[in-house]
Backbone as a ProteinNet text record, in pm:
[ID]
protein_1_A
[PRIMARY]
MKATGDSEVYTLDNLKKFAQYGVVVQAFNRAGTGPSSTEINATTLEDVPSEPPQNVRAISVTSDEAVITWSEPPRMTLHGVLKGYRVVFWSLFHDGDNLTLGKHIFLPCFASEWGEMQNITTTREQVELRGLEKFTNYSVQVLAYTQAGDGVRSNVLYIQTREDREY
[TERTIARY]
-2551.5	-2659	-2742.7	-2793.6	-2878.3	-3009.9	-3117.4	-3248.9	-3307.5	-3364	-3424	-3572.4	-3646.7	-3789.5	-3869.3	-3997.7	-4089.1	-4121.8	-4054.6	-4087.3	-4053.8	-4142.2	-4118	-4076	-4070.6	-4031.7	-3914.1	-3813.9	-3698.4	-3660.7	-3643.1	-3608.5	-3459.4	-3397.1	-3255	-3247.9	-3171	-3158.9	-3012.3	-2989.6	-2854.8	-2780.1	-2854.8	-2793.3	-2743.6	-2647.4	-2595.7	-2697.5	-2693.5	-2782.7	-2737.3	-2833.2	-2809.4	-2696.2	-2710.9	-2611.7	-2682.1	-2612.1	-2669.1	-2632.4	-2731.4	-2713.3	-2764	-2700.1	-2747.2	-2797.9	-2916	-2976.6	-2999	-2954.4	-2972.3	-3035.5	-3131.2	-3195.2	-3155.4	-3121.5	-3083.9	-3135.7	-3213	-3266.6	-3164.1	-3170.8	-3085.4	-3156.6	-3121.8	-3172	-3067	-3106.5	-3010.4	-2951.1	-3024.2	-2976.8	-2877.4	-2868.8	-2774.7	-2840	-2771.7	-2823	-2888.7	-2990.3	-3059	-2996.6	-3054.6	-3001.1	-3026.1	-2939.9	-2954.6	-3054.9	-3125.7	-3216.5	-3134.2	-3198.8	-3135.5	-3112.2	-2998.5	-2967.8	-3060.9	-3112.7	-3194.1	-3113.7	-3100.7	-3028.3	-3127.5	-3095	-3180	-3090.9	-3141.9	-3069.4	-3150.8	-3084.9	-3153.9	-3185.5	-3276.1	-3322.6	-3213.6	-3228.9	-3140.9	-3172.1	-3074.1	-3093.2	-3026.4	-3034.9	-2971.2	-2821.9	-2739.7	-2596.5	-2573.8	-2480.4	-2456.4	-2340.8	-2273.8	-2168.5	-2188	-2143.3	-2158.7	-2052	-2069.8	-1962	-1834.3	-1720.8	-1590.1	-1529.1	-1431.3	-1350.8	-1434.2	-1537.7	-1623.5	-1545.1	-1547	-1475.1	-1564.8	-1549.7	-1625.5	-1529.5	-1544.2	-1457.7	-1545.7	-1524.1	-1593.7	-1523.9	-1598.6	-1540.9	-1557.5	-1677.9	-1707.4	-1797.7	-1849.2	-1939	-2074.5	-2108	-2237.8	-2228.4	-2107.9	-2091.8	-1989.1	-2021.2	-1929.8	-1931.1	-1819.9	-1808.9	-1791.9	-1874.9	-1869.3	-1825.6	-1723	-1675.5	-1670.4	-1672.8	-1668	-1633.9	-1615.5	-1597	-1698.4	-1719.8	-1820.4	-1792.5	-1898.9	-1877.1	-1812.7	-1750.6	-1693.6	-1800	-1765.5	-1860.5	-1937.8	-1868.5	-1932.3	-2038.9	-2043.4	-2140.3	-2258.9	-2259.7	-2369.2	-2498.2	-2487.7	-2603.2	-2708.9	-2665.2	-2757.1	-2689.3	-2769.6	-2719.3	-2723.2	-2608.8	-2600.5	-2679.1	-2779.4	-2862.2	-2812.3	-2746	-2696.5	-2663.9	-2652.9	-2614.6	-2708.6	-2721.8	-2793.4	-2698.5	-2693.5	-2617.3	-2719.6	-2711.9	-2805.5	-2729.9	-2789.5	-2720.1	-2819.4	-2772	-2853.6	-2761.2	-2815.8	-2736.6	-2765.5	-2675.3	-2693.6	-2682.8	-2796	-2796.5	-2779	-2708.5	-2686.4	-2680.9	-2713	-2699	-2574.8	-2505.3	-2380.4	-2265.8	-2147	-2029.9	-1983.4	-2036.8	-1982.5	-2092.8	-2055.4	-2150.7	-2083.7	-2164.6	-2113.9	-2122.6	-2011.2	-2008	-1941.7	-2019.3	-1962.6	-1900.8	-1774	-1705	-1641.1	-1642.4	-1579.4	-1682.3	-1656.1	-1749.3	-1686.3	-1757.8	-1713.7	-1817.8	-1782.8	-1878.2	-1868.8	-1971.1	-2105.2	-2194.2	-2285	-2383.1	-2519.6	-2578.8	-2701.2	-2825.5	-2837.5	-2953.9	-2912.8	-2949.8	-2918.2	-3045.4	-3046.6	-3160.7	-3109.9	-3157.7	-3118.2	-3197.5	-3129.5	-3197.7	-3270.2	-3348.4	-3423.1	-3327.3	-3355.9	-3273.8	-3304.9	-3200.6	-3215.7	-3136.5	-3172.4	-3091.7	-3086.8	-2977.7	-2955.5	-2925.3	-2989.8	-2967.3	-2882.9	-2782.2	-2692.5	-2638	-2587.6	-2518.4	-2367.7	-2324.7	-2181.4	-2125.8	-1995.3	-1930.4	-1881.6	-1957.6	-1928.7	-2054.7	-2073.9	-2187.3	-2144.9	-2198.2	-2174.3	-2300.3	-2284.6	-2396.2	-2390.5	-2491.7	-2494.8	-2609.5	-2598.8	-2705.3	-2705.5	-2589.9	-2579.3	-2572.1	-2597.3	-2586.7	-2439.3	-2401	-2260.7	-2223.3	-2098.4	-2039.9	-2131.2	-2177.2	-2272.2	-2216.1	-2241.4	-2199.2	-2301.5	-2253.5	-2338.7	-2290.5	-2385.1	-2356.7	-2391.1	-2305.9	-2322.9	-2304.3	-2390.9	-2375.9	-2405.3	-2343.6	-2365.1	-2404.3	-2498.3	-2537.4	-2549.7	-2535.7	-2557.5	-2693.8	-2759.4	-2887.1	-2899.3	-2979.7	-3013	-3164.2	-3215.9	-3360.2	-3431.5	-3361.9	-3421.9	-3432.3	-3357.8	-3367.7	-3233.6	-3239.4	-3121	-3033.4	-2902.4	-2805.5	-2765.3	-2657.7	-2605.4	-2545.9	-2575.1	-2517.1	-2372.6	-2293.9	-2156.1	-2158.6	-2044.4	-2032.5	-2059.8	-2107.2	-2136.4	-2005.4	-2002.3	-1891.9	-1943.5	-1858.3	-1895	-1814.5	-1884.6	-1818.3	-1876.3	-1794.5	-1840.8	-1815.6	-1921.6	-1903.4	-1817.1	-1758.8	-1667.3	-1744	-1672.2	-1727.2	-1698.5	-1793.9	-1767.7	-1650.5	-1565	-1450.8	-1479.7	-1442.7	-1459.1	-1322	-1315.5	-1187.6	-1180.7
-4823.8	-4913	-4933.5	-5052	-5083.6	-5139.5	-5099.8	-5153.1	-5208.4	-5323.2	-5383.2	-5401.9	-5417.6	-5441.6	-5320.7	-5327.7	-5222.5	-5123.2	-5129.9	-5044.6	-4899.6	-4810.2	-4666.1	-4606.6	-4692.1	-4647.7	-4732.5	-4666	-4737.8	-4673.4	-4752.9	-4702.1	-4715.2	-4604.7	-4605.5	-4625.5	-4724.4	-4747.3	-4750.4	-4761.8	-4759.8	-4629.5	-4520.1	-4389.5	-4330.2	-4241.4	-4173.4	-4071.1	-4046.4	-3947.5	-3807.3	-3721.9	-3581.3	-3565.5	-3637.5	-3632.5	-3594.4	-3524	-3482.4	-3585.4	-3621.4	-3716.9	-3657.3	-3695.1	-3659.3	-3785.8	-3776.8	-3893.8	-3863.9	-3956.9	-3947.8	-4078.3	-4068.8	-4187.3	-4198.1	-4320.2	-4343.9	-4481.8	-4484.6	-4611.3	-4680.4	-4813.8	-4889.3	-5018.3	-5068.4	-5197.7	-5258.8	-5362.2	-5428.7	-5334.9	-5233.1	-5139.7	-5037.7	-5028.1	-4934.1	-4850.6	-4743.8	-4657.2	-4534	-4487.5	-4366.6	-4244.8	-4129	-4007.2	-4006.7	-3938.3	-3925.5	-3816.6	-3837.8	-3733.9	-3621.7	-3513.6	-3406.2	-3455.7	-3421.2	-3464.8	-3395.8	-3474.6	-3421	-3439.2	-3331.5	-3338.2	-3349.6	-3435.9	-3455.6	-3476.1	-3434.6	-3451.4	-3541.6	-3638.5	-3725.8	-3646.8	-3700.4	-3630.1	-3619.7	-3518	-3504	-3614.5	-3642.8	-3736.1	-3673.5	-3739.3	-3689.8	-3721.6	-3643.5	-3675.3	-3813.4	-3887.7	-4024.5	-4033.5	-3921.8	-3918.1	-3793.9	-3800.5	-3685.8	-3579.8	-3461.7	-3362.8	-3421.9	-3371	-3422.9	-3336.7	-3391.7	-3317.4	-3242.4	-3307.5	-3242.6	-3230.3	-3108.3	-3081.8	-2999.9	-3022.1	-2948.1	-2895.5	-2767.4	-2704.2	-2633.4	-2665	-2595.6	-2461.5	-2352	-2218.1	-2161.4	-2173.7	-2125.2	-2227.8	-2190.8	-2281.1	-2295.5	-2205.4	-2216.5	-2202.6	-2219	-2203.8	-2303.1	-2357.5	-2447.2	-2407.8	-2431.7	-2404.7	-2538.4	-2559.7	-2681.6	-2640.7	-2708.6	-2680.4	-2810.5	-2799.3	-2914.3	-2865.2	-2959.7	-2925.8	-3004.9	-2957	-3013.9	-3162.1	-3242	-3381	-3383	-3493.2	-3500.3	-3467.1	-3385.5	-3340.5	-3454.7	-3562.7	-3675.4	-3744.3	-3713.3	-3777.7	-3686.2	-3563.9	-3470.9	-3510.7	-3557.4	-3602.8	-3494.7	-3370.5	-3259.5	-3129.1	-3024.9	-2893.2	-2883.9	-2860.1	-2848.2	-2725.1	-2746.7	-2636.1	-2584.7	-2672.1	-2629.5	-2748	-2716.4	-2816	-2807.6	-2919.3	-2922.1	-2976.7	-2905.6	-2950.5	-2999.5	-3126.9	-3189.5	-3212.7	-3171.7	-3189.5	-3212.4	-3278.8	-3305.9	-3323.1	-3301.3	-3310.5	-3443.2	-3478.4	-3595.9	-3548.1	-3552.5	-3515.3	-3643.2	-3636.9	-3758.5	-3728.1	-3831.9	-3825.7	-3905.7	-3867.2	-3934.8	-3857.7	-3906.4	-3834.1	-3875.9	-3987.1	-4040.8	-4079.7	-4108.6	-4146.6	-4229.6	-4278.5	-4357.6	-4275	-4265.5	-4195.9	-4286.9	-4334.7	-4421.1	-4545.5	-4571.1	-4690.5	-4667.7	-4546	-4513.3	-4520.7	-4599.9	-4615.9	-4555.7	-4464	-4399.7	-4433.4	-4517.7	-4568	-4491.1	-4488.6	-4540.3	-4430.5	-4467.1	-4374.2	-4423.6	-4355.9	-4404.8	-4383.1	-4269.6	-4243.3	-4142.9	-4170.5	-4080.6	-4040	-3920	-3871.6	-3789.8	-3822.3	-3747.1	-3617.4	-3510.6	-3383.4	-3381.1	-3278.5	-3263.4	-3248.2	-3320.5	-3309.4	-3175.9	-3101.8	-2971.7	-2971	-2880.2	-2867.9	-2724.7	-2692.9	-2560.2	-2580.5	-2502	-2508.4	-2388.2	-2413.5	-2307.1	-2338.4	-2237.1	-2257.6	-2249.1	-2209.6	-2198.4	-2332.2	-2341.5	-2463.9	-2447.4	-2367.7	-2346.1	-2295	-2336	-2284.9	-2270.6	-2167.7	-2147.1	-2191.4	-2286.2	-2329.6	-2246.7	-2164.4	-2075.6	-2113.7	-2072.6	-2100.2	-2244.3	-2310.4	-2448	-2449.9	-2565.6	-2582.1	-2593.7	-2530.4	-2537.2	-2676.7	-2713.1	-2839.6	-2958	-2959.9	-3062.1	-3130.5	-3259.8	-3337.9	-3324.6	-3301.3	-3291	-3387	-3440.1	-3519.3	-3432.7	-3435.5	-3348.5	-3430.3	-3407.4	-3464.7	-3356.5	-3368.6	-3272.7	-3349.9	-3295.2	-3354.6	-3246.5	-3285.1	-3195.1	-3229.6	-3131.6	-3162.8	-3095.9	-3158.7	-3107	-3089.1	-3051.2	-3037.4	-3169	-3281.5	-3413.5	-3450.4	-3382.4	-3412.1	-3421.1	-3468.9	-3479.8	-3596.9	-3572.9	-3677.2	-3752.3	-3824.4	-3907.9	-3820.3	-3855.2	-3782.6	-3825.5	-3732.1	-3764.2	-3854.7	-3912.5	-3986.2	-3890	-3943.2	-3860	-3808.5	-3678.3	-3617.6	-3588.4	-3607.2	-3578.1	-3457.3	-3365.9	-3245.6	-3213	-3154.3	-3111.9	-2963	-2889.6	-2746	-2725.3	-2610	-2582	-2555.1	-2568.2	-2540.1	-2393.5	-2323.6	-2185.4	-2184.2	-2086.7	-2074.1	-1965.3	-1991.9	-1891.9	-1830.8	-1701.2	-1632.7	-1569.5
-1701.3	-1667	-1792	-1807.3	-1921.6	-1871.7	-1936.1	-1905.1	-2033.5	-2025.5	-2144.1	-2122	-2230.7	-2219.9	-2260.8	-2235.4	-2278.3	-2167.4	-2055.9	-1941.6	-1970.1	-1928.4	-1940.4	-1806	-1705.2	-1571.5	-1526.6	-1474.8	-1421.9	-1289.4	-1188.1	-1055.5	-1032.2	-996.5	-960.4	-810.4	-767.5	-623.6	-583.4	-453.5	-396.3	-426.8	-430.6	-455.5	-324.4	-334.4	-215.3	-166.3	-34.9	25.9	-12.1	-43.6	-75.7	-177.7	-289.1	-396.9	-526.4	-613.3	-741.1	-847.6	-928.1	-1036.2	-1166	-1276.9	-1410.6	-1477.9	-1540.3	-1603.4	-1751.4	-1836.6	-1981.7	-2028	-2118.2	-2173.5	-2320.9	-2361.3	-2500.2	-2540.7	-2646	-2694.8	-2784.6	-2785.2	-2877.3	-2915.5	-3032.9	-3079.3	-3171.9	-3249.3	-3336.9	-3440.3	-3474.2	-3576.6	-3521.4	-3387.1	-3326.5	-3218.4	-3181.9	-3075.6	-3134.8	-3064.9	-3105.6	-3039.1	-3062.3	-3000.8	-2849.1	-2777.3	-2631.7	-2598.6	-2490.7	-2441	-2377.7	-2348.6	-2273	-2130.8	-2075.4	-1938.9	-1840	-1747.8	-1638.7	-1510.4	-1432.2	-1305.2	-1190.8	-1098.3	-980.5	-859	-744.2	-618.4	-527.2	-465.2	-370.7	-243.7	-165.8	-45.8	61.4	145.7	261.6	361.5	444.9	554.6	677.5	790	911.9	907.9	975.6	982	1043.5	985.9	1033.8	1132.8	1158.9	1260.6	1346.6	1471.3	1561.6	1534.1	1592.9	1588.9	1648.1	1603.4	1643.5	1754.3	1823.7	1922.2	2025.5	2078.4	2178	2308.3	2365.1	2489.7	2582.1	2711.4	2811.7	2917	2950	3049.4	3152.2	3277.5	3384.9	3406.3	3392.5	3402.8	3543.6	3596.7	3732.1	3801	3916.3	3988.2	3920.1	3825.8	3758.2	3606.4	3549.5	3405.5	3350.6	3232	3160.4	3013.1	2944.4	2801.2	2729.4	2626.9	2547	2406.1	2351.7	2215.6	2136.1	2002.4	1913	1773.4	1681.6	1540.7	1457.6	1337.2	1247.6	1218.4	1203.3	1160.7	1021.3	982.7	847.9	742	643.3	540.2	474.4	446.1	376.1	461.3	590.5	679	712.4	658.3	687.2	616	493	414.2	396.9	390.6	371.3	407.4	416.5	454.7	607.1	667.2	813	857.6	940.8	991.6	1125.7	1203.6	1333.6	1421.9	1550.8	1651.3	1770.1	1839.5	1966.8	2072.7	2184.3	2299.7	2401.1	2434.3	2527.8	2658	2770.2	2898.2	3010.6	3113.7	3231.8	3351.1	3468.2	3591.2	3660.9	3751.8	3836.6	3980.8	4050.3	4191.5	4271.1	4381.1	4458.2	4607.5	4683.6	4828.8	4863.6	4963.9	4996.9	4933.4	4952.4	4905.8	4767.5	4714.4	4591.3	4494.1	4370.1	4268.4	4161.1	4065.2	3953.9	3827.3	3754	3625.9	3524.8	3427.9	3325.2	3385.2	3353.1	3402.4	3538.9	3586.5	3714	3825.7	3924.9	4036.4	4161.2	4220.3	4342.8	4448.8	4542.9	4641.4	4771.8	4856.2	4829.5	4772	4688.9	4632.8	4678.4	4772.5	4834.6	4750.5	4687.3	4602.6	4495.7	4372.3	4261.7	4190.6	4137.5	4061.9	3944.2	3824.6	3706.3	3701.2	3666.6	3648.2	3514.9	3493.5	3368.1	3250.4	3142.5	3023	2955.4	2924.5	2860.4	2730.7	2639.6	2519.4	2471.6	2405.5	2348.3	2201.3	2115.4	1971.8	1930.2	1845	1800.8	1662	1594.2	1466.5	1485.7	1605.3	1636.1	1681.8	1693.8	1741.5	1884.7	1959.6	2100.5	2167.1	2292.5	2368.5	2514.2	2578.6	2721.6	2795.2	2884.6	2968.8	3095.6	3117.1	3233.5	3325.3	3449.5	3545.7	3594.3	3585.7	3633.6	3786	3843.4	3988.1	4026.6	4137.7	4178.9	4227.7	4202.8	4245.6	4213	4086.2	4039.6	3915.7	3904.9	3788.5	3676.9	3555.7	3437.5	3330.3	3255.8	3137.1	3016.8	2913.6	2797	2669.6	2570.2	2436.9	2334.1	2216.6	2108.4	1983.3	1905.3	1777.7	1672.4	1547.3	1433.7	1374.2	1308.3	1245.9	1109.5	1024.9	892.6	886.5	771.3	751.6	782.2	761.1	782.7	931	1017.5	1160.2	1230.2	1354.4	1439.7	1399.5	1401.9	1373.4	1498.5	1487.3	1594.7	1705.4	1829.5	1943	1965.9	2015.3	2053.6	2176.9	2208.5	2334.3	2449.1	2559.5	2675.9	2736.4	2763.7	2838.7	2978.6	3076.8	3214.6	3260.1	3323.6	3373.4	3510.4	3593.3	3725.9	3738.9	3775	3796.7	3921.3	3930.9	4042.5	4171	4279.4	4410.4	4441.2	4501.8	4542.7	4639	4622	4713.7	4814.9	4937.3	5040.8	5068.2	5071.7	5093.3	5229.7
[MASK]
+++++++++++++++++++++++++++++++++++++++++++++++++++++++++++++++++++++++++++++++++++++++++++++++++++++++++++++++++++++++++++++++++++++++++++++++++++++++++++++++++++++++

């Protein structure tokens, strides 16, 4: 890159997020180039991850427990130091025998109510959701976060806890 004129300030733009750069200044004129300055290294600021965790899966284990697993987002999309993950989940309570989940419609659904949105923070790539309501539908999303904040949430996964069995 070349800068001309008498300016002592030059702004570098269109830099990558959370990337290290080396900057050297060297003057030149009609007589030629002068000596180079000492290289200064700088790192751009962290940002939030631009992609969600990959391969998110949900498995109903019992009537009140589910296991959620995933893998790290692609490294190039983290834009900082990965601090951990948040698993966001909520239940759907309904009256009647059927309900609507995503593109699948199960009729009739007379009244629906979303449960309180909850979240669990972890550094692992797996979490056990315990104390869930039996035979209840849950929506689950996972996101990665850096010092800059929460990244993109995964697509919603739908899971239903098991029904208690009577023996």
